[in-house]
mmCIF file of C-alpha atoms in Angstrom:
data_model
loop_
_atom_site.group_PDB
_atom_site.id
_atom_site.type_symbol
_atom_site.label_atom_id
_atom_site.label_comp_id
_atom_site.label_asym_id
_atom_site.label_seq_id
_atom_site.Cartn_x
_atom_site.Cartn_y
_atom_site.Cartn_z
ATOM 1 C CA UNK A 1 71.869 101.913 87.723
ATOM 2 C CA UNK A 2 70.877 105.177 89.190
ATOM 3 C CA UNK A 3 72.522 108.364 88.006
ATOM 4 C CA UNK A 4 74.573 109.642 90.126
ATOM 5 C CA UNK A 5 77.485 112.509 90.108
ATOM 6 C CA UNK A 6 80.455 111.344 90.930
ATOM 7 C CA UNK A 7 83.899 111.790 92.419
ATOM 8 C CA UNK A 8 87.460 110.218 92.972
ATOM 9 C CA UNK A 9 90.328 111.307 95.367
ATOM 10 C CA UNK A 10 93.842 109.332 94.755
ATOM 11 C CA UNK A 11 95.668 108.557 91.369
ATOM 12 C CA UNK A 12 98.279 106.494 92.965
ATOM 13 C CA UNK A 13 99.050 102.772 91.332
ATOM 14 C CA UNK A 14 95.645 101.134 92.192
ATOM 15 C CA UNK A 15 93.544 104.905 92.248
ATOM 16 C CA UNK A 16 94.333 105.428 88.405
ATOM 17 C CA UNK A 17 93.241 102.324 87.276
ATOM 18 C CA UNK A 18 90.332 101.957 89.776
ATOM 19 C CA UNK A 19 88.763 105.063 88.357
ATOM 20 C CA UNK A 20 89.879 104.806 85.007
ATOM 21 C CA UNK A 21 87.183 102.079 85.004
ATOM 22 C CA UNK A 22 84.439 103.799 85.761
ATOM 23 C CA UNK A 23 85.453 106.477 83.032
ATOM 24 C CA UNK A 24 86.012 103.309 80.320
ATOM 25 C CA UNK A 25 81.962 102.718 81.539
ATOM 26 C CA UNK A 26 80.975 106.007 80.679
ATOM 27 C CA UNK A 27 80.548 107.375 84.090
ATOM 28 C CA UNK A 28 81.097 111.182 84.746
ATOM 29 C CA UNK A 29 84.121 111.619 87.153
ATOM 30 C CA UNK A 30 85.581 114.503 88.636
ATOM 31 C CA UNK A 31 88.730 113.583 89.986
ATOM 32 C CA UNK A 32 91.722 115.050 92.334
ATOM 33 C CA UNK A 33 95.014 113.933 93.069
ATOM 34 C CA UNK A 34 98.079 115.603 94.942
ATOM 35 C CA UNK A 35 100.111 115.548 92.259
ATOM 36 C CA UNK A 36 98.025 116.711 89.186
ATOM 37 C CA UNK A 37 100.068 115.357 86.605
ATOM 38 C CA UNK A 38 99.709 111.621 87.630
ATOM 39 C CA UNK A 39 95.733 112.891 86.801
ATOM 40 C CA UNK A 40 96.072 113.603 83.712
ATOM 41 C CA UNK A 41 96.257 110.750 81.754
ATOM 42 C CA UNK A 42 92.648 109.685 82.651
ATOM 43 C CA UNK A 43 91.423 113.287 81.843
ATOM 44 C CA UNK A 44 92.493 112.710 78.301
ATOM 45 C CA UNK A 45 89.610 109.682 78.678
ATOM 46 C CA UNK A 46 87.122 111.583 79.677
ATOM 47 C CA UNK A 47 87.677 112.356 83.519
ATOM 48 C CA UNK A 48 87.586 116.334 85.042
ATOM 49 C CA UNK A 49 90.199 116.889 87.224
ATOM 50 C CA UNK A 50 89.518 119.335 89.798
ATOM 51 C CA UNK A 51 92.233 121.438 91.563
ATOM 52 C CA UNK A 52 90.634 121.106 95.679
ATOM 53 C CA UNK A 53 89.294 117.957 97.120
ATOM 54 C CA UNK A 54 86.575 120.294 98.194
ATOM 55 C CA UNK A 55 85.522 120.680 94.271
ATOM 56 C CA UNK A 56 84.202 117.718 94.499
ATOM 57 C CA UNK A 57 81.891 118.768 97.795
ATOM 58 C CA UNK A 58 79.052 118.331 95.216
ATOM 59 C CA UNK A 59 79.323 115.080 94.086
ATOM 60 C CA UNK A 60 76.332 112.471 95.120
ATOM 61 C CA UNK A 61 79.064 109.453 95.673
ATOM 62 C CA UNK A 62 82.924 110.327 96.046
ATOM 63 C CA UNK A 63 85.743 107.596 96.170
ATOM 64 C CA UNK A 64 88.929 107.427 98.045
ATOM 65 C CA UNK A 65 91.990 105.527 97.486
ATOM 66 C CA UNK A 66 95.101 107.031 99.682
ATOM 67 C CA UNK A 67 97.995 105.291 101.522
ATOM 68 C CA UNK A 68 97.336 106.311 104.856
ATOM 69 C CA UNK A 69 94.677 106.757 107.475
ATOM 70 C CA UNK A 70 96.224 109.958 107.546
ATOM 71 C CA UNK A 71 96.017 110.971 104.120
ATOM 72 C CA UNK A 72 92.156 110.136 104.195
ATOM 73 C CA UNK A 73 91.867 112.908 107.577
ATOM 74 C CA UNK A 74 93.675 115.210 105.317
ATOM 75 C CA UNK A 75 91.541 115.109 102.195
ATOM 76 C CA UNK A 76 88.654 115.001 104.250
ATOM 77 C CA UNK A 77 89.037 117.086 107.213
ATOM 78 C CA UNK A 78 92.642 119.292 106.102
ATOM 79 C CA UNK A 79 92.621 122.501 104.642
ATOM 80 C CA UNK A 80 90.524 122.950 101.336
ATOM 81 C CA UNK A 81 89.152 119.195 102.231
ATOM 82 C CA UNK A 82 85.991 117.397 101.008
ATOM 83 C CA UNK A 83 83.916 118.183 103.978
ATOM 84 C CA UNK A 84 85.857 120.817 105.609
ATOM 85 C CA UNK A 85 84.079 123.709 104.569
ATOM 86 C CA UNK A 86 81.438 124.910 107.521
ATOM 87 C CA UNK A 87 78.579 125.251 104.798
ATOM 88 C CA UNK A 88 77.452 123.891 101.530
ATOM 89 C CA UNK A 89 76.637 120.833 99.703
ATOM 90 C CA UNK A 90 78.455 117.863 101.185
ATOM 91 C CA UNK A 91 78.537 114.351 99.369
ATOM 92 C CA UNK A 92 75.937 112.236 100.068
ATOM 93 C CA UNK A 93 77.843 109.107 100.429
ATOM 94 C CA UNK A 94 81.592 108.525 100.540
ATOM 95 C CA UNK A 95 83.227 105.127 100.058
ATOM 96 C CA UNK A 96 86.945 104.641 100.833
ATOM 97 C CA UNK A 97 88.834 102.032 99.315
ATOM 98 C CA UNK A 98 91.840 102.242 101.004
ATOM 99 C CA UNK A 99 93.456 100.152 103.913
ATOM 100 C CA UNK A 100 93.558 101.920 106.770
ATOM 101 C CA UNK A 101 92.973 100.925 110.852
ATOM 102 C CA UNK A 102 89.700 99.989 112.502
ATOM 103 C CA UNK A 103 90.477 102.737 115.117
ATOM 104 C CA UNK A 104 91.116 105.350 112.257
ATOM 105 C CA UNK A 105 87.963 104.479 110.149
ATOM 106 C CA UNK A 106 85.783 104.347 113.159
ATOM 107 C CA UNK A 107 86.923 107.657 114.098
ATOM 108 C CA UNK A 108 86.467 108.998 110.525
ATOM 109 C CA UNK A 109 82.813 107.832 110.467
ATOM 110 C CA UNK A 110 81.873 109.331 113.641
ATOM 111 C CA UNK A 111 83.159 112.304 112.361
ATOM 112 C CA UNK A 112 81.220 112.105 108.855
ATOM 113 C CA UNK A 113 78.303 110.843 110.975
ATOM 114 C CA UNK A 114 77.895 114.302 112.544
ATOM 115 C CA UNK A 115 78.420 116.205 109.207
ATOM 116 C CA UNK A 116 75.124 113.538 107.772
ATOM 117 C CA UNK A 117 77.635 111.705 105.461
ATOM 118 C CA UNK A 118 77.212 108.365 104.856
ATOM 119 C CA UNK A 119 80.405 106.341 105.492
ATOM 120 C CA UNK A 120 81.013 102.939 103.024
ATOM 121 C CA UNK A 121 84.302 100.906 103.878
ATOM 122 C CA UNK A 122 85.428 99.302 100.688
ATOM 123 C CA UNK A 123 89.245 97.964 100.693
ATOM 124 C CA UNK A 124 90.007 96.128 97.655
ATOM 125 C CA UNK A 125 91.965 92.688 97.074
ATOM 126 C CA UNK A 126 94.463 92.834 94.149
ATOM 127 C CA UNK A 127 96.973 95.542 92.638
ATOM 128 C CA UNK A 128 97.068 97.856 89.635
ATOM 129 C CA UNK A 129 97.165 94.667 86.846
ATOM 130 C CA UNK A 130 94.385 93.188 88.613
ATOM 131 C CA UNK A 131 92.123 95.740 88.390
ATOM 132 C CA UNK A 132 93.230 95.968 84.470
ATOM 133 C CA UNK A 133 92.281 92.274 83.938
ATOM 134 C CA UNK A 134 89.243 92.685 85.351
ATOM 135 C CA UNK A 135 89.847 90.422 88.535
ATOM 136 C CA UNK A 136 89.891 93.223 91.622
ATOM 137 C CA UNK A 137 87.496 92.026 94.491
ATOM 138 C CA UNK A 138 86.227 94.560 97.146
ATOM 139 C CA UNK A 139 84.510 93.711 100.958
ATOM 140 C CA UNK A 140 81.967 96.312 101.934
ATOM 141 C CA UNK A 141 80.550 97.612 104.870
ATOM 142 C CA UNK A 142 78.666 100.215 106.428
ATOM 143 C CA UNK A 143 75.179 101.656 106.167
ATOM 144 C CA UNK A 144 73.519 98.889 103.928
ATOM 145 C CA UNK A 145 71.169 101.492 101.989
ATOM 146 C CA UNK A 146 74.091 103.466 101.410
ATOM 147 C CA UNK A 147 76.139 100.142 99.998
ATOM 148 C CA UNK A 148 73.248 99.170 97.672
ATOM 149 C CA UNK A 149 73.372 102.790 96.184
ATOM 150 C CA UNK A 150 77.328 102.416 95.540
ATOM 151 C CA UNK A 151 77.462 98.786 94.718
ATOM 152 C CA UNK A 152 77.094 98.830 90.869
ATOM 153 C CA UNK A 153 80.433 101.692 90.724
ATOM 154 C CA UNK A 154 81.761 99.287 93.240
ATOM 155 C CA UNK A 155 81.090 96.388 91.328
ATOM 156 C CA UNK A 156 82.506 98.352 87.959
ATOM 157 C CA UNK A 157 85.664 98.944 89.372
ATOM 158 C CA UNK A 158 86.096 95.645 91.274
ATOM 159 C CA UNK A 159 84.882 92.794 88.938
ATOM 160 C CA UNK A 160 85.693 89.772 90.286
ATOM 161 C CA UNK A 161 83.083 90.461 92.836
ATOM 162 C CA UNK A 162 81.825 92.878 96.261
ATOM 163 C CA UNK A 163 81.169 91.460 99.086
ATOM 164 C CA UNK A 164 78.993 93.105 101.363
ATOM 165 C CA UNK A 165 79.586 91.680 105.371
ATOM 166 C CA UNK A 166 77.579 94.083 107.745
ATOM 167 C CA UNK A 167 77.624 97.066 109.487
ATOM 168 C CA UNK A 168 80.661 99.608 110.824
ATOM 169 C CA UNK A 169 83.962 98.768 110.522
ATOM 170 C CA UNK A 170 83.890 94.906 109.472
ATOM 171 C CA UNK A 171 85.580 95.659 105.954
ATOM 172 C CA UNK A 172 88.414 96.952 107.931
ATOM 173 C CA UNK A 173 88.585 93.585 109.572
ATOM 174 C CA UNK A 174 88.608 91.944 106.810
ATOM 175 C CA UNK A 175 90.853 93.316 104.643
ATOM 176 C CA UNK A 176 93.343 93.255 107.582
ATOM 177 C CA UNK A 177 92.890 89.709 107.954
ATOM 178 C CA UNK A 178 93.015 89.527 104.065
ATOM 179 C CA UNK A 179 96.971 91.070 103.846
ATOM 180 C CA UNK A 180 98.142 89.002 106.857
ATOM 181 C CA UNK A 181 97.781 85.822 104.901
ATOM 182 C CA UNK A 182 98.989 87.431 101.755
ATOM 183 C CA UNK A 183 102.205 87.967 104.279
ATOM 184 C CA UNK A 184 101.983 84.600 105.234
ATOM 185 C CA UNK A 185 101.843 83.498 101.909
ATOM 186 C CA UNK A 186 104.710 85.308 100.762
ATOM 187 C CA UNK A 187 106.745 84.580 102.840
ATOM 188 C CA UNK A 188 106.260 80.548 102.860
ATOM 189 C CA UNK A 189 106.251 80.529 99.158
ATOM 190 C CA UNK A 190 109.673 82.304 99.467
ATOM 191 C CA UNK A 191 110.629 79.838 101.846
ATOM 192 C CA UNK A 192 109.687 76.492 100.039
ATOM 193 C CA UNK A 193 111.138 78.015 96.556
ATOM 194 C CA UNK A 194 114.772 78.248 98.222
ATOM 195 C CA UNK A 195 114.190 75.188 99.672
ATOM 196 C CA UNK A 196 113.890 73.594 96.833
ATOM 197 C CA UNK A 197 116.253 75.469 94.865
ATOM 198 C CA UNK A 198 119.139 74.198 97.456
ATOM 199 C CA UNK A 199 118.033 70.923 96.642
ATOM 200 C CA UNK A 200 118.775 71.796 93.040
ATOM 201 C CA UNK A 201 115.470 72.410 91.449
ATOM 202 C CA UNK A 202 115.425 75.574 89.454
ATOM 203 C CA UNK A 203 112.961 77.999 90.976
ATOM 204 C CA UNK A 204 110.780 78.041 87.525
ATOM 205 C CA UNK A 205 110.115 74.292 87.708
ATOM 206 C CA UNK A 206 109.249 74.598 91.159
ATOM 207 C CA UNK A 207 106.438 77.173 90.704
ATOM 208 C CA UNK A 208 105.074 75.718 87.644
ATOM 209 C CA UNK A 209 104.531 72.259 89.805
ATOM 210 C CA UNK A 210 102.881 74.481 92.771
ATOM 211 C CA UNK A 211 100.862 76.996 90.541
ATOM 212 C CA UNK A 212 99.560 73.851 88.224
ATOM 213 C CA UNK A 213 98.569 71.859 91.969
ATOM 214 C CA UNK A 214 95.593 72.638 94.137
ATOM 215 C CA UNK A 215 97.641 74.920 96.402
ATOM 216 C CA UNK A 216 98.637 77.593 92.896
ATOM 217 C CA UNK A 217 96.491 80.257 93.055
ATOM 218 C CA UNK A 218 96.381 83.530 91.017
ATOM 219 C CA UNK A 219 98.652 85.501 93.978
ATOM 220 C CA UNK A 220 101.219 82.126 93.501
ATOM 221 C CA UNK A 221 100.614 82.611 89.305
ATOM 222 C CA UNK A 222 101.696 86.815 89.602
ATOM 223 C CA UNK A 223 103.962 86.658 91.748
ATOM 224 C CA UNK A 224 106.010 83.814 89.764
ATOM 225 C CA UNK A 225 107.777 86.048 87.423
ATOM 226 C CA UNK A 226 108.982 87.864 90.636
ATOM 227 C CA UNK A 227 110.307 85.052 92.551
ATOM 228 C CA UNK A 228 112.087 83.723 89.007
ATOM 229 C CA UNK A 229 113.321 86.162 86.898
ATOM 230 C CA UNK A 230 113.670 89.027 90.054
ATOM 231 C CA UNK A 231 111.727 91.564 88.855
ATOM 232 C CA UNK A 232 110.541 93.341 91.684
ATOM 233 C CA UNK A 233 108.668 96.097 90.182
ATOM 234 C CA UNK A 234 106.379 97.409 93.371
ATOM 235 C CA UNK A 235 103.179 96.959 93.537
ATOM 236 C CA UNK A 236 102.846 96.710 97.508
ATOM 237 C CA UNK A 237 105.937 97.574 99.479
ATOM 238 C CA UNK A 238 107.335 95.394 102.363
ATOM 239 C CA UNK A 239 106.531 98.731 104.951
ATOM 240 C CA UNK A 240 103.297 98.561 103.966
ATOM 241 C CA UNK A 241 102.991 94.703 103.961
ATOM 242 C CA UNK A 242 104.648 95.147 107.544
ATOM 243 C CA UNK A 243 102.050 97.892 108.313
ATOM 244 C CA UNK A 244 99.555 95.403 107.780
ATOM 245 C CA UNK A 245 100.760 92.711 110.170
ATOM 246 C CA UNK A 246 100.759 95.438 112.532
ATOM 247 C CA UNK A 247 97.290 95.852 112.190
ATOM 248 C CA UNK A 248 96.870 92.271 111.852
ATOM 249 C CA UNK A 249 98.064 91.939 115.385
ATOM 250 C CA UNK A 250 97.191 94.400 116.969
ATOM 251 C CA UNK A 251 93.448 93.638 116.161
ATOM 252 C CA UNK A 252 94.522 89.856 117.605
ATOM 253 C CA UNK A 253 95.547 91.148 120.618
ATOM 254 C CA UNK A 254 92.602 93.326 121.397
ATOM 255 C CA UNK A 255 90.415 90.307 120.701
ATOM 256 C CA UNK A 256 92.239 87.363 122.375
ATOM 257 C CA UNK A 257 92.895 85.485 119.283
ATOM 258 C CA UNK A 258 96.740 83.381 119.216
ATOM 259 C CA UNK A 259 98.349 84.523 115.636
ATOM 260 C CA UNK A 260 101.897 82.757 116.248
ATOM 261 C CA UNK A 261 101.992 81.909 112.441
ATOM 262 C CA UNK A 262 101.686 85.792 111.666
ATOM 263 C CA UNK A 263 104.184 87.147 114.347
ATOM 264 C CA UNK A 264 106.815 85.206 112.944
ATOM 265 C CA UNK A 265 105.664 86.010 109.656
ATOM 266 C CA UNK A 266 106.462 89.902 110.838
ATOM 267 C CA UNK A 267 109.715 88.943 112.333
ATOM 268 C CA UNK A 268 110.723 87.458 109.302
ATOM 269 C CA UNK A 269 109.815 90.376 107.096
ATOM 270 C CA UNK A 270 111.807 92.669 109.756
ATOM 271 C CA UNK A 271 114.820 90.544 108.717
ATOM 272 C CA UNK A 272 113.729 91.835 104.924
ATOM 273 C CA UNK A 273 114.800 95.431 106.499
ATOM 274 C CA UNK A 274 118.204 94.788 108.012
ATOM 275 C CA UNK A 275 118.989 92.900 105.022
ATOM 276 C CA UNK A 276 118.242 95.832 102.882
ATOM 277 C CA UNK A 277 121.178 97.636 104.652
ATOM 278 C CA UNK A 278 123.476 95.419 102.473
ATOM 279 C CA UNK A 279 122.569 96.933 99.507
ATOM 280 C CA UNK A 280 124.097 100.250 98.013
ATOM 281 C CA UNK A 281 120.698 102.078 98.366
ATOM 282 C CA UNK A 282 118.668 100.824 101.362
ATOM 283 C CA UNK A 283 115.955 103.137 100.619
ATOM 284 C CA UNK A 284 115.518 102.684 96.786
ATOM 285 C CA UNK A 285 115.634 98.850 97.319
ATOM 286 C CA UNK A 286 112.814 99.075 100.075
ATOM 287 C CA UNK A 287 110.980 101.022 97.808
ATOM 288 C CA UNK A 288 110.514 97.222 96.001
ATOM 289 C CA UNK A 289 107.809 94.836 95.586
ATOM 290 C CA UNK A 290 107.633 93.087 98.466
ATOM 291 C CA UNK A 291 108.427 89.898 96.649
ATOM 292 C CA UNK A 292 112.434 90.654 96.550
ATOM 293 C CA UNK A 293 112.090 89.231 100.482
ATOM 294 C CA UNK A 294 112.954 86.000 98.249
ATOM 295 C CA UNK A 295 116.711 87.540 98.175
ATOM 296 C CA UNK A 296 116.322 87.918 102.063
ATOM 297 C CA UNK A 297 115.169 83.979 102.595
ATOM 298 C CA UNK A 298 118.213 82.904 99.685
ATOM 299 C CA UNK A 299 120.476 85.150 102.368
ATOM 300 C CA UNK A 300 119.674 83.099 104.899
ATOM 301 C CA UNK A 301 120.117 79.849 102.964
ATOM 302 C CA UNK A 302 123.294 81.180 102.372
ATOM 303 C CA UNK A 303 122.630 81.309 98.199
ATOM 304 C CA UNK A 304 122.613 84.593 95.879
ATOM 305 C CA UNK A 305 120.114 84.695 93.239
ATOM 306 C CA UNK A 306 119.903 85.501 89.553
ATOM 307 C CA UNK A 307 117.413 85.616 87.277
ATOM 308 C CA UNK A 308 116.259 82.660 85.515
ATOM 309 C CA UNK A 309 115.447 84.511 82.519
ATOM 310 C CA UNK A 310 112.336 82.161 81.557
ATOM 311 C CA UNK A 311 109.177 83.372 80.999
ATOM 312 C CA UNK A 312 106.835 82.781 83.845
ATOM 313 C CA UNK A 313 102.816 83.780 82.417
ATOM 314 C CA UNK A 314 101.267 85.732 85.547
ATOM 315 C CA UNK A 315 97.319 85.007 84.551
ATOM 316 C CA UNK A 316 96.991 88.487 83.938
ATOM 317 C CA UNK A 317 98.114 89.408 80.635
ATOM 318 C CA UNK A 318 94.446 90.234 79.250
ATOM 319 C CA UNK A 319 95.090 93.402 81.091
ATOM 320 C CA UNK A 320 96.162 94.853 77.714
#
């Protein structure tokens, strides 16, 4: 592997352990996040945490993983931002991670374009315990000389595999097309689980049958313990699921392809929103994994949950 210098941007639940990967492989990384304190665990490891994105302006290869398209203008372009300064060094070659719009990155690599930045797209599959367990995937795309310099850190941080599918802003595409089935998923397994809970099977009997059959997956396996025992610790939010779907079809409509599976998928996670009202903080509950739309489908059914209180193994637990 080639040594380069390197830099990450975003501590958030998948940033920290994203980068804190890299570190664990003995990579030098200079990192900054908003909130400096969330950075400072993974300097105790070994990681420099710098107090300006535009510290890191001299960096060969810097990362990115923020919320919004937004946030990724801002610690670009914004004030003190990696590339905003008129002179001096610039990265060589900056790969985002994050899932953001086509329209967005597209405009952000023009943008870096003119400044001679190379632009890698890079969103990831999986959340935080993923990544610890070693089973994160990643789609790539972008300048393919560029991806072949970034793919081993790439491949570090997402090690169940990179996949590299072409030029521009296919990644985007992909990744968008990625979440809209994880919505669909969701909210069919939610579906089927009540179902057969009204019928009087006990929602831990019914995922163990449908994670041990051809149709369990490792989403189905991790996201058992949610649906059973209602712990809905976040690790994607239903706004940003429903973000997603957004995305999902608005790209659909822009190239004449019929998703009527995923716009009732959205209205049904809007109903996740109004139901939220009902509870005694709206914003706190939204705030959620997006799993607790389970309580929304039981709603519906006309049953109230409780937890199960059986342990439900997610797949993950190497994660230490």
């Amino acid at each position: 592997m080639a040594n380069h210098s390197l830099g990450w941007i975003g501590m958030g639940r998948m940033g920290f352990p994203m980068a804190e990967r890299l570190v664990k492989a003995g990579h030098a990384l200079s990192i900054w996040n908003r909130t400096r304190a969330k950075a400072e665990p993974l300097a105790k490891k070994g990681g420099r945490i710098v107090d300006r994105p535009s510290e890191l302006a001299g960096r060969d290869i810097v990362f990115t993983m923020v919320s919004t398209g937004k946030d990724l203008e801002q610690v670009y372009f914004g004030d003190n931002g990696l590339v905003a300064a008129s002179s001096g060094p610039r990265p060589k070659i900056l790969v985002d991670c994050s899932s953001i719009g086509v329209e967005q990155s597209e405009a952000i690599r023009t943008r870096l374009t003119q400044l001679d930045c190379e632009f890698v797209s890079a969103p990831v599959s999986g959340n935080g315990k993923t990544v610890k367990a070693g089973k994160l995937s990643s789609v790539a795309s972008g300048p393919k000389a560029a991806f072949d310099q970034v793919q081993p850190y790439l491949a570090t941080v997402a090690a169940s595999g990179v996949s590299y599918v072409g030029e521009g802003e296919l990644a985007r595409i992909c990744k968008i097309a990625h979440n809209v089935f994880l919505g669909v998923v969701i909210q069919n397994l939610a579906e089927i689980t009540i179902l057969a809970q009204k019928a009087g099977v006990p929602r831990h009997a019914f995922l163990n049958f449908m994670n041990a059959s051809v149709l369990g997956s490792t989403f189905t396996k991790y996201k058992s313990n949610a649906l059973v025992n209602l712990d809905f610790t976040t690790t994607f939010t239903p706004a940003l699921l429903r973000k997603d779907l957004d995305l999902g079809l608005n790209a659909a409509r822009d190239l004449d392809v019929a998703m009527p599976v995923t716009a009732a998928t959205r209205e049904a996670l809007q109903s996740h929103f109004g139901a939220a009202t009902l509870k005694s903080n709206p914003a706190a509950y939204l705030e959620m994994d997006f799993a607790a739309l389970v309580e929304t489908v039981a709603l519906a059914a006309g049953l109230k949950l409780s937890p199960e209180n059986v342990p439900m193994p997610s797949g993950l637990e190497t994660e230490g």
